[in-house]
Amino acid sequence: MRISELSRRTGVPVPTVKFYLREGLLPAGRATAATQAQYDEGHEQRLRLVRALVEVAGLSLAAVRRVVAAVDDPPRTTHELLGAAHEALPPAVADDVDVTAATGVVAELGWRIDPRSAPLRQLAAAIAALEAVGMPAGVEVLARYGRALEPVATAEVAAVPTSSREDAVAFVVVGTALYEPVVLALRRLAQQDASARRFGVDCP
Amino acid sequence: MRISELSRRTGVPVPTVKFYLREGLLPAGRATAATQAQYDEGHEQRLRLVRALVEVAGLSLAAVRRVVAAVDDPPRTTHELLGAAHEALPPAVADDVDVTAATGVVAELGWRIDPRSAPLRQLAAAIAALEAVGMPAGVEVLARYGRALEPVATAEVAAVPTSSREDAVAFVVVGTALYEPVVLALRRLAQQDASARRFGVDCP
DNA sequence: AGCATTGGGTAGCGGTACTATCCATGTCAA
DNA sequence: TTGACATGGATAGTACCGCTACCCAATGCT
């Protein structure tokens, strides 16, 4: 298909598709002439992925670029792939944060975590922020959160397909980023339900 | 204290503090003269909150403004306060999304949710995005996520202090926004642990 | 032949979050 | 008291992001 068809199918304006091509978020089409190129379903799929990462996962184009780079050039092992996906995703946290508290939580949970892991620094930053606003979170509270999330993560990792390399890559990268809004929305909904139960409100 | 002291204590540059004052994120100080004003610990606390919401929760200044507005002018009931906090937080989703799938998940979980609830639309948008990239999420999978998050949300709502109005407001608004990075970071860490267990890696 | 479409490129635009500068007023140490 | 410096208040400017508009020559479609 040509660029206008790609645009029509995905609802993304042609100038924006061109912009993504320039930015390297979308691979170039197969050139058939100086002013003609062909795009296929792979391009359409990639374009949908980029839009979903931007609109739903709220990623910046820079983060999207890192994510699709991980998709295009995946590390050798699935475990490393997960690490690459986590490195690509925001929030970026400086290397020099004090991860002591976060490491304590992880230890309490008995998890095996690389001490340079990006999520570890993100957790450390979040803990520090809670302290800064005068709402410190104790290790046992954080461990309760962690234990609640354990079965979810285990199920997710168990669902990673091992049959095909590409399937695994897509699943890990997309799943990590696109399920975050799902988790956040469900947490908020669960809060509303719990709040309705506790404070007793009539819902229309 | 004066503005420079406020700046020194929080690490926020003086011009930025002035900017926040202009934007209404920070209430004006008590003016003692034409070019002199006094700030107190309340200002310092608010400034820390604004910075935490921006840097850790990743909120835009517009979202921060909505959040602090909810803090300053809280609704009557705690349940409505939670709703206000959820409305103030991103992602903003159009009113006209199809919430059928999201409502189905909520029904499966047996939750009592206002059909106009913002998180319901956010869940609907996330489900639609997963479908668009070819990774549709079934009701039973989503319900498993929901059930895992239930105890967390129940514990959070149970922890809302009822003694003081201000404490409740601060807890709900700040807790909702600032615990989201905690949840996301812990989910990623749990994934890394599960991945290490499944794919067997040596961690240094 | 004629005209819209395409690819390819540059330039501009609107929004966000600051940052710099200016200035009249005020503080305070010498 | 005097003079250096800080402060509040305002305006203007900056840097980045994510597009969007425009232009042009080559091409395809009729």
Coordinates of C-alpha atoms (C1' of nucleotides) in Angstrom, one line a residue:
Chain A
M1 CA 0.0 0.0 0.0
R2 CA 1.1 3.6 -0.3
I3 CA 1.3 6.3 2.4
S4 CA -2.3 7.6 1.9
E5 CA -3.6 4.0 2.4
L6 CA -1.5 3.5 5.5
S7 CA -2.8 6.8 6.8
R8 CA -6.5 5.9 6.0
R9 CA -6.2 2.5 7.7
T10 CA -4.8 3.8 10.9
G11 CA -6.4 7.2 11.1
V12 CA -2.9 8.9 11.4
P13 CA -2.5 12.0 9.2
V14 CA -0.1 11.6 6.3
P15 CA 2.2 14.4 7.5
T16 CA 2.4 12.7 10.9
V17 CA 3.3 9.4 9.1
K18 CA 6.0 11.2 7.2
F19 CA 7.2 12.7 10.5
Y20 CA 7.5 9.3 12.1
L21 CA 9.4 8.0 9.1
R22 CA 11.9 10.9 9.5
E23 CA 12.2 10.2 13.2
G24 CA 12.9 6.6 12.6
L25 CA 9.8 5.4 14.5
L26 CA 8.6 3.7 11.4
P27 CA 10.9 1.9 8.9
A28 CA 11.1 3.3 5.4
G29 CA 8.9 1.7 2.8
R30 CA 10.2 -0.4 -0.1
A31 CA 11.0 2.3 -2.7
T32 CA 9.6 1.4 -6.1
A33 CA 10.6 4.7 -7.7
A34 CA 12.1 8.1 -6.8
T35 CA 8.7 9.3 -5.5
Q36 CA 7.0 6.0 -4.7
A37 CA 7.2 3.5 -1.9
Q38 CA 5.3 0.5 -0.8
Y39 CA 4.2 -0.2 2.8
D40 CA 2.9 -3.5 4.2
E41 CA 1.0 -4.8 7.1
G42 CA 4.2 -4.7 9.2
H43 CA 4.3 -0.9 8.8
E44 CA 0.6 -0.7 9.7
Q45 CA 1.2 -2.8 12.8
R46 CA 4.2 -0.7 13.8
L47 CA 2.3 2.5 13.3
R48 CA -0.5 1.2 15.5
L49 CA 2.1 0.3 18.2
V50 CA 3.6 3.8 18.1
R51 CA 0.2 5.4 18.4
A52 CA -0.8 3.1 21.3
L53 CA 2.5 3.8 23.1
V54 CA 2.1 7.5 22.7
E55 CA -1.7 7.9 23.4
V56 CA -2.3 5.1 25.9
A57 CA 0.9 4.5 27.6
G58 CA 1.7 8.2 27.5
L59 CA 5.3 7.7 26.3
S60 CA 7.3 10.5 24.7
L61 CA 8.6 9.9 21.2
A62 CA 12.1 9.4 22.6
A63 CA 10.8 6.6 24.8
V64 CA 8.9 5.1 21.9
R65 CA 12.1 5.2 19.9
R66 CA 13.9 3.2 22.6
V67 CA 11.0 0.7 22.8
V68 CA 10.9 0.0 19.1
A69 CA 14.7 -0.2 19.1
A70 CA 14.3 -3.0 21.6
V71 CA 11.7 -4.6 19.4
D72 CA 13.9 -4.4 16.3
D73 CA 17.1 -5.4 17.9
P74 CA 16.2 -7.7 20.8
P75 CA 18.8 -9.0 23.3
R76 CA 19.7 -12.6 23.3
T77 CA 17.6 -13.8 26.3
T78 CA 14.1 -13.0 27.2
H79 CA 15.2 -11.9 30.7
E80 CA 17.6 -9.3 29.1
L81 CA 14.7 -8.2 26.9
L82 CA 12.6 -7.5 29.9
G83 CA 15.5 -5.4 31.3
A84 CA 15.8 -3.5 28.0
A85 CA 12.1 -2.7 28.0
H86 CA 12.3 -1.5 31.6
E87 CA 15.3 0.7 30.7
A88 CA 13.4 2.2 27.8
L89 CA 10.3 3.1 29.8
P90 CA 9.9 6.2 31.9
P91 CA 10.4 7.6 34.5
A92 CA 14.1 8.0 34.0
V93 CA 15.9 8.2 37.4
A94 CA 19.4 9.3 37.9
D95 CA 22.0 6.6 38.6
D96 CA 23.1 8.1 41.9
V97 CA 19.8 7.8 43.9
D98 CA 20.1 6.0 47.2
V99 CA 18.4 2.6 46.6
T100 CA 18.9 1.4 50.2
A101 CA 15.2 1.6 51.1
A102 CA 14.1 0.0 47.8
T103 CA 16.6 -2.8 48.2
G104 CA 15.2 -3.4 51.7
V105 CA 11.7 -3.8 50.3
V106 CA 13.0 -6.2 47.7
A107 CA 14.9 -8.2 50.3
E108 CA 11.8 -8.4 52.5
L109 CA 10.0 -9.8 49.5
G110 CA 12.8 -12.3 48.8
W111 CA 13.0 -11.2 45.2
R112 CA 16.1 -11.6 43.0
I113 CA 16.8 -8.2 41.5
D114 CA 19.8 -6.8 39.8
P115 CA 21.0 -3.9 42.0
R116 CA 21.4 -1.7 38.9
S117 CA 17.8 -2.4 37.8
A118 CA 16.0 0.7 36.6
P119 CA 12.7 -0.1 38.4
L120 CA 14.7 -0.3 41.6
R121 CA 15.8 3.3 41.2
Q122 CA 12.3 4.2 40.3
L123 CA 11.0 2.6 43.5
A124 CA 13.7 4.4 45.5
A125 CA 12.7 7.8 43.9
A126 CA 9.0 7.2 44.7
I127 CA 9.8 6.3 48.3
A128 CA 12.0 9.4 48.7
A129 CA 9.1 11.5 47.3
L130 CA 6.7 10.1 49.8
E131 CA 9.1 11.0 52.5
A132 CA 9.6 14.5 51.2
V133 CA 5.9 15.3 51.4
G134 CA 5.7 13.9 54.9
M135 CA 4.0 10.6 54.1
P136 CA 6.8 8.0 54.6
A137 CA 6.0 4.5 53.5
G138 CA 7.2 1.7 55.7
V139 CA 8.8 -1.5 54.5
E140 CA 5.9 -3.6 55.6
V141 CA 3.4 -1.5 53.7
L142 CA 5.5 -1.5 50.5
A143 CA 6.0 -5.3 50.9
R144 CA 2.3 -5.7 51.0
Y145 CA 1.9 -3.9 47.7
G146 CA 4.7 -6.1 46.3
R147 CA 3.1 -9.3 47.5
A148 CA -0.2 -8.3 45.9
L149 CA 1.5 -7.7 42.6
E150 CA 3.5 -10.9 42.7
P151 CA 0.8 -13.2 41.2
V152 CA 0.1 -10.7 38.5
A153 CA 3.7 -10.5 37.4
T154 CA 4.2 -14.2 37.7
A155 CA 1.1 -14.8 35.4
E156 CA 2.4 -12.2 33.0
V157 CA 5.9 -13.7 32.8
A158 CA 4.4 -17.2 32.5
A159 CA 2.3 -16.0 29.5
V160 CA 5.4 -14.9 27.5
P161 CA 5.4 -17.1 24.4
T162 CA 8.6 -19.1 23.9
S163 CA 7.7 -20.4 20.5
S164 CA 8.7 -17.5 18.4
R165 CA 11.3 -14.8 19.1
E166 CA 9.3 -12.0 17.6
D167 CA 6.2 -13.0 19.6
A168 CA 8.1 -12.9 22.8
V169 CA 9.6 -9.5 22.0
A170 CA 6.3 -8.0 21.1
F171 CA 4.6 -9.5 24.1
V172 CA 7.2 -8.3 26.6
V173 CA 7.6 -4.8 25.3
V174 CA 4.0 -4.1 24.5
G175 CA 2.7 -5.9 27.5
T176 CA 4.9 -4.0 29.9
A177 CA 4.0 -0.6 28.6
L178 CA 0.4 -1.1 27.6
Y179 CA -0.7 -3.0 30.7
E180 CA 0.4 -0.2 33.0
P181 CA -2.6 2.0 32.2
V182 CA -4.7 -1.1 32.8
V183 CA -3.1 -1.7 36.2
L184 CA -3.5 2.0 37.2
A185 CA -7.1 2.1 36.0
L186 CA -8.0 -1.1 37.9
R187 CA -6.4 0.2 41.0
R188 CA -8.4 3.4 40.9
L189 CA -11.6 1.4 40.2
A190 CA -10.8 -0.9 43.1
Q191 CA -10.4 2.2 45.3
Q192 CA -13.7 3.5 44.2
D193 CA -15.4 0.2 45.1
A194 CA -13.6 0.0 48.4
S195 CA -14.5 3.6 49.1
A196 CA -18.2 3.0 48.2
R197 CA -18.2 0.0 50.5
R198 CA -16.5 1.9 53.4
F199 CA -18.3 5.2 53.1
G200 CA -21.5 3.8 51.8
V201 CA -22.7 5.8 48.7
D202 CA -25.5 5.3 46.3
C203 CA -24.3 4.7 42.8
P204 CA -26.8 5.6 40.1
Chain B
M1 CA 10.7 32.9 56.0
R2 CA 11.3 34.8 52.7
I3 CA 11.4 33.4 49.2
S4 CA 15.1 32.7 49.2
E5 CA 14.8 30.7 52.3
L6 CA 11.9 28.8 50.8
S7 CA 14.0 28.1 47.8
R8 CA 17.0 27.0 49.8
R9 CA 15.0 24.6 51.9
T10 CA 13.3 22.9 49.0
G11 CA 16.0 23.1 46.3
V12 CA 13.6 24.8 43.9
P13 CA 15.1 27.9 42.2
V14 CA 13.7 31.3 43.2
P15 CA 12.5 32.1 39.6
T16 CA 10.6 28.8 39.6
V17 CA 9.0 29.6 43.0
K18 CA 7.9 32.9 41.6
F19 CA 6.5 31.2 38.5
Y20 CA 4.5 28.8 40.7
L21 CA 3.1 31.8 42.6
R22 CA 2.0 33.4 39.4
E23 CA 0.5 30.1 38.2
G24 CA -1.5 29.8 41.5
L25 CA 0.2 26.4 42.4
L26 CA 1.5 28.1 45.5
P27 CA -0.6 30.6 47.5
A28 CA 0.8 34.1 47.9
G29 CA 2.8 34.8 51.0
R30 CA 1.7 37.2 53.7
A31 CA 2.8 40.6 52.4
T32 CA 4.6 42.7 55.1
A33 CA 5.6 45.5 52.7
A34 CA 5.4 46.4 49.1
T35 CA 8.4 44.2 48.3
Q36 CA 8.3 41.8 51.1
A37 CA 6.3 38.8 52.0
Q38 CA 6.5 36.0 54.5
Y39 CA 6.1 32.3 53.8
D40 CA 5.6 29.5 56.3
E41 CA 5.9 25.8 56.6
G42 CA 2.6 25.4 54.8
H43 CA 4.1 27.0 51.8
E44 CA 7.2 24.8 52.1
Q45 CA 5.0 21.7 52.3
R46 CA 2.9 22.7 49.3
L47 CA 6.0 23.4 47.3
R48 CA 7.3 19.9 48.1
L49 CA 4.0 18.5 47.1
V50 CA 4.0 20.3 43.7
R51 CA 7.5 19.1 43.0
A52 CA 6.7 15.5 43.9
L53 CA 3.6 15.5 41.8
V54 CA 5.6 16.9 38.8
E55 CA 8.8 14.9 39.2
V56 CA 7.6 11.6 40.6
A57 CA 4.0 11.2 39.6
G58 CA 4.9 12.9 36.3
L59 CA 1.9 15.3 36.3
S60 CA 1.6 18.3 34.1
L61 CA 1.2 21.7 35.9
A62 CA -2.4 21.7 34.7
A63 CA -3.0 18.4 36.5
V64 CA -1.1 19.6 39.6
R65 CA -3.4 22.7 39.6
R66 CA -6.5 20.5 39.6
V67 CA -5.0 18.3 42.4
V68 CA -4.1 21.2 44.6
A69 CA -7.5 22.7 43.9
A70 CA -9.0 19.5 45.3
V71 CA -6.8 19.7 48.3
D72 CA -7.8 23.4 48.9
D73 CA -11.5 23.0 48.3
P74 CA -12.3 19.4 49.1
P75 CA -15.8 18.0 48.5
R76 CA -18.0 17.1 51.4
T77 CA -17.6 13.3 51.5
T78 CA -14.4 11.3 51.4
H79 CA -15.9 9.2 48.6
E80 CA -16.5 12.3 46.4
L81 CA -13.0 13.5 47.3
L82 CA -11.6 10.3 45.8
G83 CA -13.7 10.8 42.7
A84 CA -12.3 14.4 42.4
A85 CA -8.8 13.2 42.7
H86 CA -9.3 10.6 40.0
E87 CA -10.9 13.2 37.8
A88 CA -7.9 15.5 38.3
L89 CA -5.3 12.8 37.4
P90 CA -4.3 11.9 33.9
P91 CA -4.9 10.3 31.5
A92 CA -7.8 12.3 30.3
V93 CA -10.1 10.2 28.2
A94 CA -13.0 11.6 26.0
D95 CA -16.5 11.2 27.4
D96 CA -17.7 9.3 24.3
V97 CA -15.5 6.1 24.6
D98 CA -17.3 2.8 24.6
V99 CA -17.1 1.5 28.2
T100 CA -18.9 -1.7 27.5
A101 CA -15.8 -3.9 27.9
A102 CA -14.6 -2.1 31.0
T103 CA -18.1 -2.3 32.5
G104 CA -18.0 -6.0 31.9
V105 CA -14.8 -6.4 33.8
V106 CA -16.2 -4.4 36.7
A107 CA -19.3 -6.5 36.7
E108 CA -17.3 -9.7 36.7
L109 CA -15.4 -8.4 39.7
G110 CA -18.7 -7.4 41.4
W111 CA -17.5 -3.8 42.0
R112 CA -19.9 -0.9 42.5
I113 CA -18.7 1.8 40.1
D114 CA -20.3 5.0 38.9
P115 CA -20.7 4.5 35.1
R116 CA -19.4 8.0 34.5
S117 CA -16.2 7.3 36.5
A118 CA -13.0 8.6 34.9
P119 CA -11.0 5.4 35.7
L120 CA -13.7 3.4 33.9
R121 CA -13.1 5.3 30.7
Q122 CA -9.3 5.0 31.2
L123 CA -9.7 1.2 31.5
A124 CA -11.9 1.2 28.3
A125 CA -9.2 3.2 26.4
A126 CA -6.5 0.8 27.6
I127 CA -8.5 -2.2 26.5
A128 CA -9.2 -0.6 23.1
A129 CA -5.5 0.1 22.6
L130 CA -4.5 -3.5 23.4
E131 CA -7.0 -4.6 20.8
A132 CA -5.7 -2.1 18.2
V133 CA -2.2 -3.5 18.5
G134 CA -3.5 -7.1 18.2
M135 CA -3.1 -8.1 21.8
P136 CA -6.7 -8.3 23.0
A137 CA -7.2 -8.8 26.8
G138 CA -9.9 -11.1 27.8
V139 CA -12.4 -10.4 30.6
E140 CA -11.0 -13.2 32.8
V141 CA -7.4 -11.9 32.4
L142 CA -8.4 -8.4 33.3
A143 CA -10.5 -9.7 36.2
R144 CA -7.4 -11.5 37.5
Y145 CA -5.5 -8.2 37.5
G146 CA -8.5 -6.6 39.3
R147 CA -8.7 -9.3 41.9
A148 CA -5.0 -8.9 42.6
L149 CA -5.3 -5.2 43.1
E150 CA -8.4 -5.5 45.4
P151 CA -6.6 -6.1 48.7
V152 CA -4.2 -3.2 47.9
A153 CA -7.1 -0.8 47.3
T154 CA -9.0 -2.0 50.3
A155 CA -6.0 -1.5 52.5
E156 CA -5.4 1.9 51.1
V157 CA -9.0 3.0 51.6
A158 CA -9.0 1.5 55.1
A159 CA -6.0 3.6 55.9
V160 CA -7.7 6.9 55.1
P161 CA -7.7 8.8 58.4
T162 CA -11.1 9.9 59.5
S163 CA -10.0 12.0 62.4
S164 CA -9.2 15.2 60.6
R165 CA -10.6 16.5 57.3
E166 CA -7.2 17.9 56.2
D167 CA -5.4 14.6 56.9
A168 CA -8.0 12.7 54.9
V169 CA -7.7 15.1 51.9
A170 CA -3.9 15.0 51.9
F171 CA -3.9 11.2 52.2
V172 CA -6.4 10.6 49.4
V173 CA -5.0 13.1 46.9
V174 CA -1.3 12.5 47.6
G175 CA -1.7 8.8 48.1
T176 CA -3.5 8.2 44.9
A177 CA -1.0 10.1 42.8
L178 CA 2.2 9.3 44.6
Y179 CA 1.6 5.6 45.1
E180 CA 1.1 5.0 41.4
P181 CA 4.9 5.1 40.7
V182 CA 5.3 2.8 43.6
V183 CA 2.8 0.3 42.1
L184 CA 4.4 0.5 38.7
A185 CA 7.9 0.1 40.0
L186 CA 6.9 -2.9 42.2
R187 CA 5.2 -4.5 39.2
R188 CA 8.3 -4.2 37.1
L189 CA 10.5 -5.5 39.9
A190 CA 8.1 -8.5 40.4
Q191 CA 8.3 -9.1 36.7
Q192 CA 12.1 -9.2 36.9
D193 CA 12.0 -11.6 39.8
A194 CA 9.5 -13.8 38.0
S195 CA 11.6 -13.6 34.8
A196 CA 14.8 -14.5 36.7
R197 CA 13.0 -17.5 38.2
R198 CA 11.5 -18.7 35.0
F199 CA 14.5 -18.1 32.7
G200 CA 17.1 -18.7 35.3
V201 CA 19.7 -15.9 35.4
D202 CA 22.6 -15.2 37.7
C203 CA 22.2 -11.9 39.4
P204 CA 25.4 -10.3 40.6
Chain C
dA1 C1' -1.3 15.9 -22.0
dG2 C1' -2.8 17.3 -17.8
dC3 C1' -3.4 17.0 -13.1
dA4 C1' -3.6 15.0 -8.5
dT5 C1' -0.5 12.2 -5.6
dT6 C1' 3.7 10.9 -3.6
dG7 C1' 8.4 11.1 -1.4
dG8 C1' 11.3 14.1 0.6
dG9 C1' 12.8 18.1 2.7
dT10 C1' 12.6 22.6 5.4
dA11 C1' 10.3 25.8 8.1
dG12 C1' 6.8 27.2 11.2
dC13 C1' 3.4 26.7 15.0
dG14 C1' 1.2 26.0 19.5
dG15 C1' 1.8 24.3 24.0
dT16 C1' 4.6 23.5 28.3
dA17 C1' 7.7 24.6 31.8
dC18 C1' 10.6 27.2 33.0
dT19 C1' 14.5 31.2 32.9
dA20 C1' 16.3 36.0 32.4
dT21 C1' 16.0 40.6 32.9
dC22 C1' 14.3 44.7 34.7
dC23 C1' 12.9 47.8 38.3
dA24 C1' 11.0 50.1 42.3
dT25 C1' 11.0 49.1 46.9
dG26 C1' 13.0 47.3 51.1
dT27 C1' 16.7 45.4 54.4
dC28 C1' 20.7 45.6 56.7
dA29 C1' 25.6 46.0 57.8
dA30 C1' 29.3 49.4 58.0
Chain D
dT1 C1' 23.2 57.4 56.6
dT2 C1' 24.6 55.3 52.9
dG3 C1' 25.4 51.9 49.7
dA4 C1' 25.4 47.1 48.5
dC5 C1' 22.3 43.6 48.0
dA6 C1' 17.7 41.0 48.4
dT7 C1' 12.8 41.0 47.3
dG8 C1' 8.3 41.1 45.0
dG9 C1' 6.2 41.8 40.8
dA10 C1' 6.0 41.9 36.0
dT11 C1' 7.4 41.2 31.1
dA12 C1' 9.8 38.9 27.8
dG13 C1' 12.5 35.3 26.1
dT14 C1' 14.2 30.3 25.8
dA15 C1' 14.3 25.3 24.9
dC16 C1' 12.0 21.4 23.8
dC17 C1' 8.2 18.6 22.0
dG18 C1' 5.0 16.9 18.8
dC19 C1' 3.2 17.8 15.2
dT20 C1' 1.6 20.7 10.7
dA21 C1' 2.1 23.4 6.5
dC22 C1' 4.3 24.3 2.6
dC23 C1' 7.2 23.5 -1.3
dC24 C1' 9.2 20.9 -5.1
dA25 C1' 10.4 17.5 -8.5
dA26 C1' 9.2 12.9 -9.8
dT27 C1' 5.5 9.9 -10.7
dG28 C1' 0.9 7.6 -11.6
dC29 C1' -3.5 7.7 -13.4
dT30 C1' -6.8 8.9 -17.1

